[in-house]
Amino acid sequence: MGALGKEMRFSWGLLRGKPFSVLIQITNRCNMRCSFCDFWPNGVPPAEELTLEDFKRLSAELAELGTFLISIEGGEPMVRPDLVEIVRALAEHHLTVLYTNGWYVTPALADELFAAGLTQVGVSIDYPQAERHDAKRGLPGATEKAWAAIDTLLAAAPHKGKQVHVMSVIMEDNWQDLDALLTQSQERGAGHCMTLLASGGYRRGEGPDQPPPPEAGEHLVELWDRYPHLRWFRGYFEEVGRYLEGAELPTCRAGIQSFNVDHTGNVSPCIEKIDRVVGNLREESLSAIHARMVADREQISTCQDCYTACRGFSQAMGQGGTLSGWRDLSSRMRSR
């Protein structure tokens, strides 16, 4: 199916209230050691991870539920030698966004990923200063590699900055530096996305990193207004301050219209609840697992553990979407 056809099917599914978002950790293995990440300490040998055939089956089973925006994550997805074929399988029916630290990006790999149907790619950069980003990633040269990856991916992307963005985690020690970081991505010609640090989910909040203060919310809205390449929902940033003040968010749709699949096939309502395994893709169909998640939705509907970007997406586009959500999705966030 062509890109336009997938976008139309995705939009039609949103209007009908179909499931539309899934996060997939294709591996937990990684070459970096970020202090806010709990995946790299919890990897498994490659032989225990989902196979290419598993991903082909998953893509088809997801298509039975709807057309999905699939976040392909890790760990570091590029440690898998079959990444291009995984993207090809998932992109057959769906919109795909790959998240990487950029270390392994090459011109040949970038060309192959977009040829396989990749919709967007995000490269993680959290600080405008190289020494701070390198320290957070636990690997000297991480910043140089990340910006080089941005340039390489922009050169390969058919629609340039609409398909390539910087992804930044908003934390207590970097929220006042985001203006400078946005300037850097703007000068590069890339887009920019952001997500609030998760500190209340499973295995979260155990490290030194903390969420920003409530006043960061107003600052983020100002940044959205000033930087058109900040490619996310304005409504998400409007709610960040309220969340940080302790206000209750609307009912979570995780497990109904969105869910998580880990590197071994375990399915859970969301990435912050990966300990609540509902089923495994190798043992039963996704439709059966999803039906149980929907029936058991009361266990998570009142959750207030996070306000990450994926929850913001669900609140903007869940149950048919909001007018402001549709506006931002069809303008700032388009990949074409």
XYZ file of C-alpha atoms in Angstrom:
336
model
C 0.000 0.000 0.000
C 1.277 3.480 -0.877
C 2.017 6.197 1.672
C -1.083 8.223 0.789
C -3.309 5.175 1.084
C -1.914 4.346 4.533
C -2.416 7.937 5.681
C -6.042 7.874 4.506
C -6.710 4.544 6.221
C -5.037 5.823 9.374
C -7.180 8.978 9.384
C -10.350 6.960 8.751
C -9.462 4.680 11.654
C -8.995 7.694 13.942
C -12.436 9.017 13.021
C -13.979 5.620 13.781
C -12.221 5.325 17.157
C -10.161 2.293 16.096
C -6.872 1.317 17.793
C -4.148 3.408 16.189
C -0.877 3.464 18.138
C 1.614 0.789 19.156
C 5.128 1.038 20.583
C 7.424 -1.863 19.741
C 10.800 -2.477 21.361
C 12.423 -4.644 18.705
C 15.425 -5.087 21.006
C 16.513 -3.895 24.438
C 20.186 -4.135 23.497
C 21.995 -0.806 23.156
C 25.485 0.632 22.830
C 24.658 3.526 25.174
C 23.883 3.729 28.893
C 21.352 6.530 29.390
C 20.551 7.114 33.054
C 16.797 7.551 32.466
C 16.413 4.353 30.396
C 15.566 0.977 31.927
C 15.732 -1.066 28.724
C 19.462 -1.587 28.134
C 19.928 -3.309 31.547
C 17.083 -5.697 30.678
C 18.017 -7.133 27.308
C 18.029 -10.742 26.121
C 20.240 -12.629 23.640
C 19.272 -12.055 19.972
C 17.918 -15.591 19.667
C 15.214 -14.782 22.247
C 13.979 -11.637 20.490
C 11.059 -11.564 18.063
C 12.092 -12.741 14.596
C 11.430 -11.174 11.217
C 8.657 -13.726 10.689
C 7.123 -12.664 13.999
C 7.078 -9.035 12.806
C 5.488 -9.992 9.494
C 2.728 -11.777 11.377
C 2.364 -8.870 13.817
C 2.000 -6.388 10.950
C -0.816 -8.449 9.437
C -2.557 -8.899 12.792
C -2.316 -5.177 13.529
C -3.922 -4.498 10.140
C -6.917 -6.562 11.233
C -7.422 -4.119 14.120
C -6.773 -0.946 12.087
C -3.978 1.099 10.532
C -1.362 1.953 13.145
C 1.277 4.533 13.828
C 4.088 2.191 14.875
C 6.964 3.496 16.985
C 9.953 1.219 16.342
C 12.138 1.547 19.410
C 14.777 -0.099 21.572
C 17.252 -0.189 23.151
C 18.906 0.791 19.908
C 17.005 -0.683 16.937
C 20.012 -0.443 14.632
C 21.898 -3.166 16.486
C 19.579 -5.594 14.673
C 21.011 -6.585 11.271
C 17.484 -7.273 9.959
C 16.168 -3.791 10.802
C 15.460 -2.832 7.180
C 13.356 -5.960 6.663
C 11.523 -5.370 9.946
C 10.666 -1.844 8.786
C 9.544 -3.224 5.425
C 7.242 -5.719 7.115
C 5.677 -3.198 9.484
C 5.406 -0.501 6.785
C 3.431 -2.758 4.464
C 0.185 -1.747 6.174
C 1.161 0.976 8.643
C 2.907 4.303 9.277
C 6.299 3.715 10.897
C 8.480 5.972 13.046
C 11.950 4.759 13.998
C 13.785 6.101 17.070
C 17.563 5.825 17.223
C 20.549 7.326 19.024
C 22.151 7.804 15.587
C 25.402 5.957 16.249
C 25.041 3.382 13.480
C 23.456 5.530 10.765
C 25.182 5.384 7.376
C 24.128 6.797 3.991
C 23.423 3.295 2.673
C 21.302 2.337 5.691
C 19.368 5.617 5.531
C 18.552 5.025 1.855
C 17.470 1.447 2.541
C 15.183 2.433 5.437
C 13.261 5.018 3.440
C 13.104 2.667 0.444
C 11.592 0.054 2.789
C 8.738 2.444 3.594
C 9.881 4.232 6.750
C 7.583 7.199 7.388
C 9.653 9.192 9.893
C 12.797 8.853 11.979
C 13.755 10.568 15.228
C 17.301 10.919 16.586
C 17.680 11.398 20.350
C 19.461 14.594 21.441
C 18.731 16.102 24.866
C 21.215 18.948 25.305
C 22.643 21.696 23.091
C 26.101 21.097 24.610
C 27.999 18.040 23.369
C 29.654 17.312 26.706
C 26.299 17.129 28.507
C 24.627 14.899 25.924
C 27.675 12.609 25.765
C 27.666 12.311 29.564
C 23.961 11.471 29.644
C 24.446 8.778 27.001
C 27.551 7.373 28.659
C 29.506 7.405 25.402
C 31.978 10.034 24.150
C 31.135 11.203 20.636
C 27.399 10.522 21.004
C 26.469 14.105 20.104
C 28.672 14.262 17.014
C 27.257 10.945 15.801
C 23.674 12.082 16.452
C 23.965 15.316 14.460
C 25.807 13.492 11.672
C 22.921 11.012 11.598
C 20.440 13.893 11.282
C 22.344 15.224 8.248
C 22.584 11.776 6.664
C 18.897 11.009 7.181
C 17.859 14.425 5.829
C 19.865 13.736 2.678
C 18.046 10.412 2.208
C 14.503 11.413 3.201
C 12.199 12.139 0.245
C 10.433 14.878 2.228
C 13.462 16.075 4.241
C 12.574 17.773 7.556
C 9.020 16.474 7.479
C 10.410 12.971 7.900
C 13.454 13.570 10.125
C 13.379 15.068 13.604
C 15.307 15.432 16.817
C 13.638 13.758 19.804
C 14.322 15.312 23.222
C 13.328 14.113 26.687
C 12.172 17.048 28.833
C 13.865 16.901 32.240
C 14.589 19.136 35.206
C 18.160 19.765 34.055
C 17.461 20.597 30.390
C 14.071 22.332 30.082
C 15.684 25.781 30.102
C 18.084 24.679 27.320
C 15.380 23.610 24.872
C 15.334 27.012 23.150
C 18.992 26.591 22.170
C 18.412 22.979 21.116
C 15.444 23.997 18.928
C 17.624 26.613 17.284
C 20.162 23.919 16.416
C 17.565 21.597 14.845
C 15.980 24.513 12.979
C 19.332 25.526 11.501
C 19.868 21.909 10.405
C 16.529 21.805 8.598
C 15.163 19.002 10.815
C 11.915 18.800 12.714
C 11.799 18.470 16.493
C 9.653 16.399 18.866
C 9.697 16.235 22.661
C 8.390 14.018 25.421
C 8.157 14.593 29.147
C 10.384 12.353 31.244
C 8.480 9.386 32.664
C 9.160 8.982 36.365
C 6.133 7.092 37.694
C 5.942 3.960 35.546
C 7.448 0.505 36.012
C 11.175 0.731 36.878
C 10.993 4.512 36.424
C 12.197 7.206 38.806
C 15.047 5.106 40.195
C 17.858 7.173 38.649
C 19.054 10.751 39.128
C 16.794 12.310 36.483
C 13.699 14.268 37.499
C 10.800 15.936 35.646
C 10.916 19.732 35.197
C 9.008 22.162 37.445
C 5.429 23.202 36.550
C 6.581 26.484 34.985
C 8.147 24.447 32.195
C 4.656 23.972 30.754
C 4.169 27.638 29.884
C 7.692 27.773 28.470
C 6.958 24.801 26.190
C 3.828 26.478 24.798
C 5.894 29.587 24.039
C 8.440 27.425 22.220
C 5.673 25.768 20.182
C 4.432 29.200 19.111
C 7.921 30.389 18.146
C 9.260 27.307 16.387
C 7.072 25.917 13.571
C 9.354 22.888 13.261
C 8.345 21.727 16.780
C 6.196 18.959 15.379
C 3.797 17.822 18.064
C 0.368 18.750 19.422
C 0.097 22.181 21.001
C -2.492 20.715 23.364
C 0.134 18.324 24.719
C 2.358 21.171 25.821
C -0.638 23.065 27.213
C -1.287 20.152 29.573
C 2.316 19.592 30.720
C 2.205 22.320 33.374
C -1.107 21.054 34.773
C 0.254 17.521 34.993
C 3.406 18.695 36.763
C 1.236 20.596 39.250
C -0.584 17.366 40.078
C -3.809 17.971 38.143
C -5.642 14.841 37.043
C -5.393 13.989 33.357
C -8.335 12.678 31.310
C -9.008 8.949 31.237
C -6.094 7.045 29.732
C -6.845 5.101 26.518
C -3.843 2.775 26.845
C -4.865 -0.819 26.218
C -7.817 0.279 24.100
C -6.502 2.443 21.284
C -2.797 2.037 22.040
C -0.522 -0.599 23.573
C 3.043 -1.854 23.840
C 4.876 -4.882 22.417
C 8.273 -5.712 23.872
C 11.291 -7.441 22.306
C 10.149 -10.925 23.355
C 6.517 -10.556 22.222
C 4.913 -9.608 25.533
C 1.942 -7.275 25.066
C 1.016 -4.749 27.751
C -1.265 -1.697 27.888
C 1.609 0.783 27.621
C 5.363 1.201 27.857
C 5.061 2.369 31.479
C 3.142 -0.819 32.409
C 5.313 -3.454 30.755
C 5.068 -5.519 33.928
C 1.316 -5.952 33.287
C 1.695 -8.554 30.557
C -1.663 -9.444 29.009
C -0.354 -12.068 26.606
C 2.469 -13.051 24.259
C 2.331 -12.866 20.460
C 4.101 -16.210 20.127
C 1.402 -17.974 22.103
C -1.888 -16.473 20.860
C -3.361 -13.998 18.422
C -3.075 -10.253 18.895
C -6.848 -9.904 18.533
C -7.408 -12.180 21.538
C -4.837 -10.294 23.607
C -6.303 -6.932 22.647
C -9.816 -8.082 23.528
C -8.608 -8.925 27.049
C -6.914 -5.532 27.388
C -10.139 -3.769 26.433
C -12.160 -5.883 28.873
C -9.631 -5.147 31.620
C -9.319 -1.423 30.876
C -10.463 -0.301 34.326
C -7.080 -1.365 35.719
C -5.351 1.410 33.821
C -8.010 3.996 32.913
C -7.384 6.092 36.022
C -3.574 5.897 35.783
C -1.710 9.188 36.310
C 1.837 7.793 36.233
C 3.020 9.621 33.130
C 2.388 12.296 30.572
C 4.710 11.141 27.807
C 4.238 12.042 24.147
C 2.405 8.791 23.382
C -0.233 9.621 25.996
C -0.507 13.114 24.543
C -1.105 11.578 21.109
C -3.844 9.363 22.498
C -5.557 12.265 24.237
C -5.413 14.423 21.102
C -6.630 11.745 18.673
C -8.444 9.168 20.807
C -12.195 8.643 20.461
C -12.275 10.395 17.091
C -9.833 13.201 17.908
C -10.206 16.854 18.882
C -10.432 19.759 16.441
C -7.071 21.122 17.593
C -5.582 17.629 17.345
C -6.740 17.223 13.749
C -5.406 20.694 12.941
C -1.923 19.892 14.223
C -1.869 16.373 12.773
C -2.780 17.631 9.298
C -0.390 20.572 9.326
C 2.742 20.487 11.501
C 2.926 16.722 11.798
C 2.439 15.642 8.197
C 5.221 13.542 6.691
C 4.647 14.672 3.101
